[in-house]
Amino acid sequence: MFEPVLLKNVEVANGHLLSTYEAGGGYQALRKVLSEYTPDEVVELVKQSNLRGRGGAGFPTGMKWSFVPKGADKPKYLCCNADEGEPGTFKDRIIMERDPHQLIEALAVSGYAIGAETAYVYIRGEYVAAIRRLEQAIAEAHEKGYLGRSVLGTDFNFTVHIHCGAGAYICGEETAMLESLEGKRAQPRLKPPFPAVAGLYASPTVINNVETLACVPHIVTRGAAWFRGIGPDKSPGPKLYCVSGQVRKPGLYELPMGIPLKELVEEHAGGPLPGRKIKAVIPGGVSAPVIPEHALEVGMDFDSLSAAGSMLGSAGVIVVDDSTCMVKVATRIIEFFHHESCGKCTPCREGLNWVVKVLRRIEAGEGAPGDLEQLDMLCKGIFGNTFCALGDGAAMGLRAALKHFREEFVAHIEEGRCPFH
Amino acid sequence: MSMREKIEQAAAAYPDQRSAIMPALVIAQKEHGHLPGPVLEEVADILGVERIWVYELATFYTLFHTEPVGRFHLQLCDNVSCMLCGSEDLLTHLETVLKIKKGDTTADGLFTLSTVECLGACEMAPVMQVGDDYHGNLDVARLDALLDSLRAAAGRAAGIEHAPQPLPGG
Ligand SMILES: Cc1cc2nc3c(=O)[nH]c(=O)nc-3n(C[C@H](O)[C@H](O)[C@H](O)COP(=O)(O)O)c2cc1C
Ligand code: SF4
Ligand code: FES
């Protein structure tokens, strides 16, 4: 039987308080690393665990940490990506609202590992409740000596600051986040240099997602072998899946990495609404290409989903049933990317504008012959040609909708109306 | 604490004052309700940064408003999960009962209606943010109840402001 660890405190009354967190063994990982491990040993442990980033791209966390140059004269920074803007995703919010100390301990352990004395949590401004909980938790942790000067009486100093975003999805992209933290418009930076070498204020910087960091204390207390023993070898560990849309039991589920999407949706999340059939599932937030019902046996991990032509992304699983028009879903997704495009590069800024216009026309029953070929061409012009992955995500999503549900697009054009309403 | 003191305190978290512009704008917007030009200039002066830097941020991020909004800003999510769970009907309902279109403010200044991108609470779709609070699992009945409670809260607040002073002697 799989035992949840990341969500262990989430259902507990007063799970956000330090006393509750400590009663459940909280801050033992921090004590352990400070008394028994060198920073390099913590990095090595995380490497051993095979932990891969939970923010979208799945980059190995230990490896990312090891890119931070040793003994640089500049201060090092840890940035926690709590922007959570990917539609369909709400896992980080729940951790921060219900178990904020889990994140704070994770930040302290990770900060120690990479040699940072300062962490910024970049959290979207809409998350007022989470921001308040984190602020309270930071104050409590300071009082108890888990943060501040000489953490737990050692020579490790560590402070956590909250930096609130203000409603721009692009801030979730790590280099745009750094720009935003520096007080600029959030537009992605050219890489290299990578943040690990020259990030915030041109200092070595590690950027990790909330859930990625939250795994770290558990790896410390339970060991790398425990972590590697859950789910597939190449992307192991417990995983948070956000399930929403047309499904009986939407919610946040902690299950092993790699569980079949079908099992997640049909069993854990209760399956389709009464009288409905599942038509498609978006497995990883709207950037992840849609998967048609017949292909839902795929495992929910980085490699299986990418082999199936999609991606794990943020694990924001959106369920679509047979009452819904896929042209409408695709249009709404592209409208989102178009709205959130930061405007830096032409294929994304102009291309998405064009795509949106064509899609809206098709959905309204005013599609013209040749529109689908034009959409194919536009996807080709956008994919691989944009400055950051936002444009790619949009193009991949549309391509998948055009591929798996082409007949719905064709029906709109041929019938001159949306067959769903 | 004055706005200046709050901003100076927030700025202490950063080695560079420019980083404090966003937090300062959050503080200023709380204080003034929105961010007109003179407020942006005051923020720039307090932080000692270029005014254009402040303008740049106030216009890039959607949570900053350079124009006034109503007493209650109704921000209905219409992204995919909320759309799949009926947010379109809720928008139509709101437009009908408030007699405004999305983007507008009611004549009494009480409500501004907007649609927003995913609020990160899709498990309780459809969701609307009002001020600091999220309201999830909405349907027409819940929406009406929410509007009533907001109106009542505004009435109570207005009632206090305009409450007749008790007459001397009873
Ligand atoms: C457009 C865009 C939006 C993103 N949004 C988020 C986000 O909201 N949260 C997040 O953790 N990562 C997001 N990412 C991924 C980050 O750039 C980065 O890969 C991640 O935060 C690294 O952390 P990890 O290694 O722990 O996954 C986004 C990437 C792109 C291109
Ligand atoms: S792909 Fe879009 S979001 Fe990314 S840099 Fe280009 S314009 Fe900005
Ligand atoms: S889609 Fe509405 S809260 Fe996520």
XYZ file of C-alpha atoms in Angstrom, chain A:
421
model
C 0.000 0.000 0.000
C 1.409 3.360 -1.033
C 1.822 5.763 1.863
C 1.420 9.463 1.085
C 4.188 11.652 2.490
C 3.808 15.005 0.723
C 0.150 15.278 1.693
C 0.524 13.637 5.091
C -0.295 16.818 7.027
C -2.712 18.292 4.556
C -5.816 16.655 5.974
C -4.704 17.121 9.586
C -6.436 19.812 11.627
C -4.063 22.755 12.121
C -1.572 21.147 9.761
C -0.221 24.611 9.032
C 1.056 25.166 12.566
C 4.629 24.527 13.618
C 3.503 22.412 16.581
C 1.596 20.045 14.274
C 4.485 19.844 11.861
C 6.969 19.091 14.640
C 4.671 16.501 16.189
C 4.730 14.627 12.862
C 8.528 14.558 12.781
C 8.955 17.940 11.129
C 12.359 19.663 11.005
C 14.148 16.379 11.772
C 15.586 16.396 8.263
C 17.028 19.860 8.823
C 18.530 18.745 12.150
C 19.957 15.694 10.464
C 21.647 17.469 7.569
C 23.048 20.201 9.787
C 24.561 17.727 12.220
C 25.507 14.819 9.980
C 25.920 15.923 6.356
C 28.176 18.252 4.459
C 26.396 20.287 1.783
C 28.003 18.108 -0.901
C 26.639 15.015 0.776
C 23.115 16.423 0.599
C 23.566 17.140 -3.110
C 24.869 13.604 -3.572
C 21.895 12.162 -1.690
C 19.454 14.040 -3.909
C 21.356 12.815 -6.973
C 21.133 9.253 -5.658
C 17.385 9.610 -5.222
C 16.890 10.403 -8.928
C 14.516 13.215 -7.976
C 13.401 15.081 -11.105
C 11.895 18.545 -11.031
C 8.138 18.675 -10.574
C 7.680 22.101 -12.194
C 7.322 20.905 -15.754
C 10.511 19.890 -17.485
C 11.650 17.081 -15.166
C 15.290 18.095 -14.961
C 17.271 16.032 -12.396
C 17.392 18.125 -9.240
C 20.682 16.866 -7.816
C 22.405 17.535 -11.110
C 20.976 21.061 -11.249
C 22.312 21.713 -7.761
C 25.736 20.386 -8.680
C 26.063 23.030 -11.429
C 26.307 25.752 -8.794
C 29.962 26.761 -8.820
C 31.873 26.111 -5.608
C 33.414 28.916 -3.641
C 32.200 31.745 -5.850
C 32.615 35.145 -4.241
C 29.032 36.161 -4.945
C 26.163 35.147 -2.683
C 24.105 32.199 -3.914
C 20.339 32.257 -4.096
C 17.591 29.701 -3.878
C 14.357 30.606 -5.669
C 11.240 28.622 -5.107
C 8.910 28.607 -8.057
C 5.466 28.951 -6.495
C 3.964 30.848 -9.391
C 1.737 27.907 -10.368
C 0.171 29.446 -13.421
C -0.325 26.370 -15.570
C -4.080 25.937 -15.996
C -5.235 22.726 -14.330
C -2.598 22.895 -11.595
C -3.137 23.556 -7.892
C -0.764 21.250 -6.019
C 1.683 23.866 -4.778
C -1.150 25.995 -3.410
C -2.387 23.142 -1.265
C 1.070 22.439 0.170
C 1.577 26.108 1.008
C -1.861 26.623 2.514
C -2.070 23.443 4.537
C 1.525 22.459 5.271
C 3.736 25.517 4.816
C 6.425 24.235 7.191
C 7.060 21.331 4.841
C 8.171 23.892 2.271
C 10.157 25.965 4.756
C 12.092 22.973 6.016
C 12.674 21.963 2.391
C 14.006 25.420 1.593
C 16.398 25.353 4.545
C 17.733 21.881 3.678
C 18.111 22.804 0.005
C 19.650 26.183 0.818
C 22.217 24.424 2.995
C 22.993 21.990 0.183
C 23.694 24.659 -2.428
C 25.308 27.157 -0.067
C 22.593 29.823 -0.182
C 21.751 32.051 2.764
C 18.753 33.660 1.110
C 15.695 32.141 -0.513
C 12.930 33.900 -2.354
C 9.598 32.202 -2.725
C 8.023 33.610 -5.877
C 4.337 33.055 -5.269
C 1.490 34.229 -7.442
C -0.300 37.206 -5.933
C -3.724 35.580 -6.249
C -2.759 33.032 -3.587
C -3.558 35.319 -0.672
C -4.374 32.506 1.754
C -1.163 30.651 0.923
C 0.874 33.844 1.258
C -0.554 34.492 4.737
C 0.079 30.935 5.856
C 3.651 31.049 4.604
C 4.285 34.389 6.288
C 3.005 33.014 9.589
C 5.063 29.871 9.193
C 8.220 31.838 8.404
C 7.706 33.890 11.562
C 7.176 30.738 13.642
C 10.251 29.088 12.156
C 12.352 32.165 12.955
C 11.192 32.135 16.536
C 12.150 28.487 16.946
C 15.582 28.951 15.370
C 14.874 26.991 12.171
C 15.508 30.160 10.195
C 17.630 33.220 10.804
C 21.187 33.538 12.039
C 22.902 30.359 13.283
C 20.139 27.928 12.396
C 19.776 25.408 15.261
C 22.974 26.722 16.789
C 25.155 25.937 13.767
C 27.025 28.392 11.567
C 24.367 28.142 8.843
C 22.402 31.380 8.319
C 19.227 31.246 6.283
C 16.387 33.662 5.507
C 13.262 33.154 3.434
C 11.508 36.056 1.724
C 8.197 35.943 -0.086
C 7.961 37.768 -3.399
C 4.457 38.062 -4.805
C 3.753 37.844 -8.493
C 1.062 39.960 -10.052
C -0.802 37.874 -12.566
C 1.525 36.883 -15.391
C 1.877 33.216 -16.362
C 5.276 33.821 -17.932
C 6.719 34.469 -14.443
C 6.657 30.685 -13.995
C 9.370 30.387 -16.653
C 12.512 30.392 -14.578
C 14.483 33.166 -16.257
C 11.396 35.382 -16.565
C 10.934 34.814 -12.837
C 14.433 36.136 -12.224
C 13.705 39.223 -14.315
C 10.530 39.759 -12.325
C 12.418 39.339 -9.044
C 14.850 41.968 -10.215
C 11.946 44.351 -10.703
C 11.646 44.117 -14.466
C 8.973 43.001 -16.860
C 8.919 39.227 -16.831
C 10.462 38.279 -20.137
C 12.638 35.201 -20.494
C 16.415 35.576 -20.671
C 18.717 34.048 -23.192
C 20.477 30.912 -21.908
C 23.386 30.343 -21.397
C 24.408 31.565 -18.940
C 22.198 29.241 -16.958
C 20.839 30.486 -13.649
C 23.038 28.053 -11.701
C 26.003 30.114 -12.889
C 24.520 33.596 -13.339
C 20.943 33.921 -12.137
C 19.427 36.388 -9.698
C 21.544 39.570 -9.611
C 23.983 37.639 -11.830
C 24.698 35.355 -8.855
C 24.549 31.550 -8.864
C 20.886 30.650 -8.431
C 18.877 27.463 -8.127
C 15.213 27.573 -9.112
C 12.989 24.722 -8.037
C 9.298 24.049 -7.902
C 7.478 23.795 -4.536
C 6.750 20.086 -4.897
C 10.324 19.314 -5.977
C 11.657 20.985 -2.852
C 9.015 19.337 -0.666
C 10.421 15.922 -1.648
C 13.860 16.768 -0.271
C 13.279 16.457 3.518
C 11.600 13.088 2.949
C 14.604 11.913 0.944
C 16.797 12.946 3.868
C 14.750 11.148 6.517
C 13.814 8.042 4.536
C 16.792 7.711 2.256
C 17.460 7.778 -1.465
C 16.674 4.070 -1.843
C 13.190 4.553 -0.436
C 12.541 7.315 -2.973
C 13.975 5.313 -5.864
C 11.831 2.370 -4.833
C 8.629 4.217 -5.738
C 7.540 4.257 -9.394
C 9.774 3.882 -12.448
C 13.560 3.888 -12.153
C 14.157 6.904 -14.321
C 11.550 9.140 -12.705
C 10.815 7.810 -9.261
C 9.102 9.107 -6.172
C 5.734 10.095 -4.850
C 3.862 12.479 -7.135
C 1.046 14.953 -6.736
C -1.623 14.743 -9.430
C -4.157 17.542 -9.770
C -7.383 16.223 -11.269
C -10.077 18.595 -12.490
C -12.686 19.034 -15.187
C -15.566 16.698 -16.009
C -14.887 13.999 -13.453
C -16.700 12.828 -10.315
C -14.017 13.466 -7.733
C -11.753 16.333 -8.739
C -8.935 16.882 -6.260
C -5.281 16.450 -5.421
C -4.001 12.878 -5.305
C -0.626 11.676 -4.078
C 0.281 8.429 -5.802
C 3.432 6.818 -7.144
C 5.018 8.332 -10.195
C 4.073 6.286 -13.244
C 0.576 5.132 -12.300
C -1.580 4.655 -15.389
C -3.562 7.745 -16.321
C -6.628 5.543 -16.739
C -6.366 4.270 -13.171
C -5.910 7.803 -11.853
C -8.965 9.124 -13.648
C -11.273 6.094 -13.513
C -10.499 4.781 -10.042
C -8.991 7.469 -7.864
C -10.899 10.395 -9.323
C -14.138 8.425 -9.711
C -14.454 8.382 -13.503
C -16.790 10.396 -15.712
C -19.903 12.219 -14.555
C -23.151 10.208 -14.548
C -24.295 9.354 -18.058
C -21.103 10.626 -19.654
C -18.099 9.051 -21.310
C -14.553 10.348 -21.148
C -13.445 11.694 -24.487
C -9.963 12.972 -23.768
C -7.581 13.883 -20.979
C -4.987 16.619 -20.816
C -2.354 15.032 -18.565
C -0.034 17.854 -17.551
C -1.679 21.261 -17.660
C -2.759 22.939 -20.892
C 0.788 22.880 -22.331
C 0.613 19.094 -22.443
C -0.795 17.560 -25.628
C -4.229 16.000 -25.165
C -4.565 12.210 -24.977
C -7.637 10.560 -26.530
C -9.651 8.075 -24.462
C -8.281 4.969 -26.188
C -4.720 5.835 -25.149
C -5.294 6.407 -21.424
C -3.308 3.351 -20.330
C -0.142 5.472 -20.420
C 1.953 5.762 -17.231
C 2.038 9.148 -15.533
C 5.774 9.802 -15.569
C 8.121 11.943 -17.638
C 9.366 9.245 -20.007
C 6.146 7.279 -20.588
C 4.163 10.400 -21.394
C 6.806 11.779 -23.680
C 6.959 8.450 -25.515
C 3.180 8.744 -25.912
C 3.562 12.162 -27.536
C 2.546 14.175 -24.516
C 4.206 15.248 -21.277
C 3.858 15.084 -17.525
C 4.313 18.850 -17.215
C 2.748 20.059 -14.006
C 0.586 16.916 -13.680
C -2.511 19.048 -14.000
C -4.889 16.378 -15.288
C -7.950 17.850 -17.011
C -10.745 15.462 -17.912
C -12.968 16.201 -20.907
C -16.159 14.223 -21.543
C -18.223 13.500 -24.655
C -20.521 16.495 -24.135
C -17.685 18.884 -24.890
C -16.494 20.365 -28.157
C -12.775 19.858 -28.652
C -12.556 22.851 -30.973
C -13.815 24.949 -28.104
C -11.286 23.442 -25.700
C -8.451 23.985 -28.171
C -9.578 27.550 -28.802
C -9.707 28.329 -25.093
C -6.218 26.905 -24.618
C -4.757 28.982 -27.418
C -6.588 32.068 -26.125
C -4.794 31.513 -22.843
C -1.350 31.332 -24.435
C -2.122 34.284 -26.652
C -3.191 36.334 -23.637
C -0.112 35.325 -21.657
C 2.472 35.671 -24.430
C 5.064 38.094 -23.099
C 5.530 39.596 -26.553
C 9.269 39.128 -26.762
C 9.409 36.973 -29.871
C 7.462 37.183 -33.120
C 6.429 33.541 -33.731
C 4.621 33.453 -30.383
C 3.289 37.010 -30.318
C 2.041 37.135 -33.916
C 1.590 33.435 -34.576
C -0.757 32.853 -31.645
C -2.765 35.934 -32.543
C -3.345 34.475 -35.984
C -4.126 31.010 -34.648
C -6.688 32.413 -32.212
C -8.504 34.257 -34.982
C -8.742 31.161 -37.173
C -9.869 28.957 -34.280
C -12.543 31.393 -33.129
C -13.882 31.529 -36.656
C -14.020 27.764 -36.962
C -15.745 27.377 -33.592
C -18.297 30.034 -34.587
C -19.151 28.084 -37.744
C -17.388 30.472 -40.080
C -14.442 28.253 -40.939
C -13.205 28.159 -44.514
C -11.739 25.296 -46.546
C -8.005 25.381 -46.064
C -8.219 26.614 -42.454
C -6.889 23.374 -41.041
C -3.938 23.376 -43.409
C -3.302 26.940 -42.351
C -3.366 25.921 -38.689
C -0.919 23.100 -39.437
C 1.344 25.592 -41.137
C 1.121 28.040 -38.250
C 1.991 25.317 -35.731
C 5.014 24.505 -37.838
C 6.022 28.161 -37.843
C 5.703 28.451 -34.077
C 7.018 25.118 -32.815
C 10.758 25.141 -32.304
C 11.028 28.769 -33.310
C 10.080 30.546 -30.113
C 12.336 32.070 -27.504
C 10.884 30.091 -24.598
C 8.748 26.998 -24.128
C 5.467 28.926 -23.927
C 5.165 29.068 -27.697
C 6.144 25.408 -28.052
C 3.559 24.386 -25.474
C 0.833 26.193 -27.372
C 1.815 24.682 -30.715
C 2.132 21.154 -29.313
C -1.278 21.376 -27.687
C -2.957 22.523 -30.864
C -1.188 19.932 -32.996
C -2.448 17.149 -30.750
C -6.019 18.450 -30.876
C -5.823 18.692 -34.675
C -4.406 15.196 -34.901
C -6.721 13.326 -32.531
C -9.921 15.286 -33.091
C -9.577 16.425 -36.670
C -13.076 15.199 -37.517
C -14.559 17.715 -35.072
C -12.710 20.569 -36.758
C -13.797 19.306 -40.161
C -17.429 19.021 -39.006
C -17.388 22.645 -37.857
C -16.135 23.812 -41.216
C -18.358 21.581 -43.333
C -21.556 22.121 -41.368
C -20.873 25.799 -40.791
C -21.719 25.462 -37.099
C -20.552 23.869 -33.889
C -22.153 20.409 -33.748
C -22.123 20.597 -29.932
C -24.487 23.522 -29.495
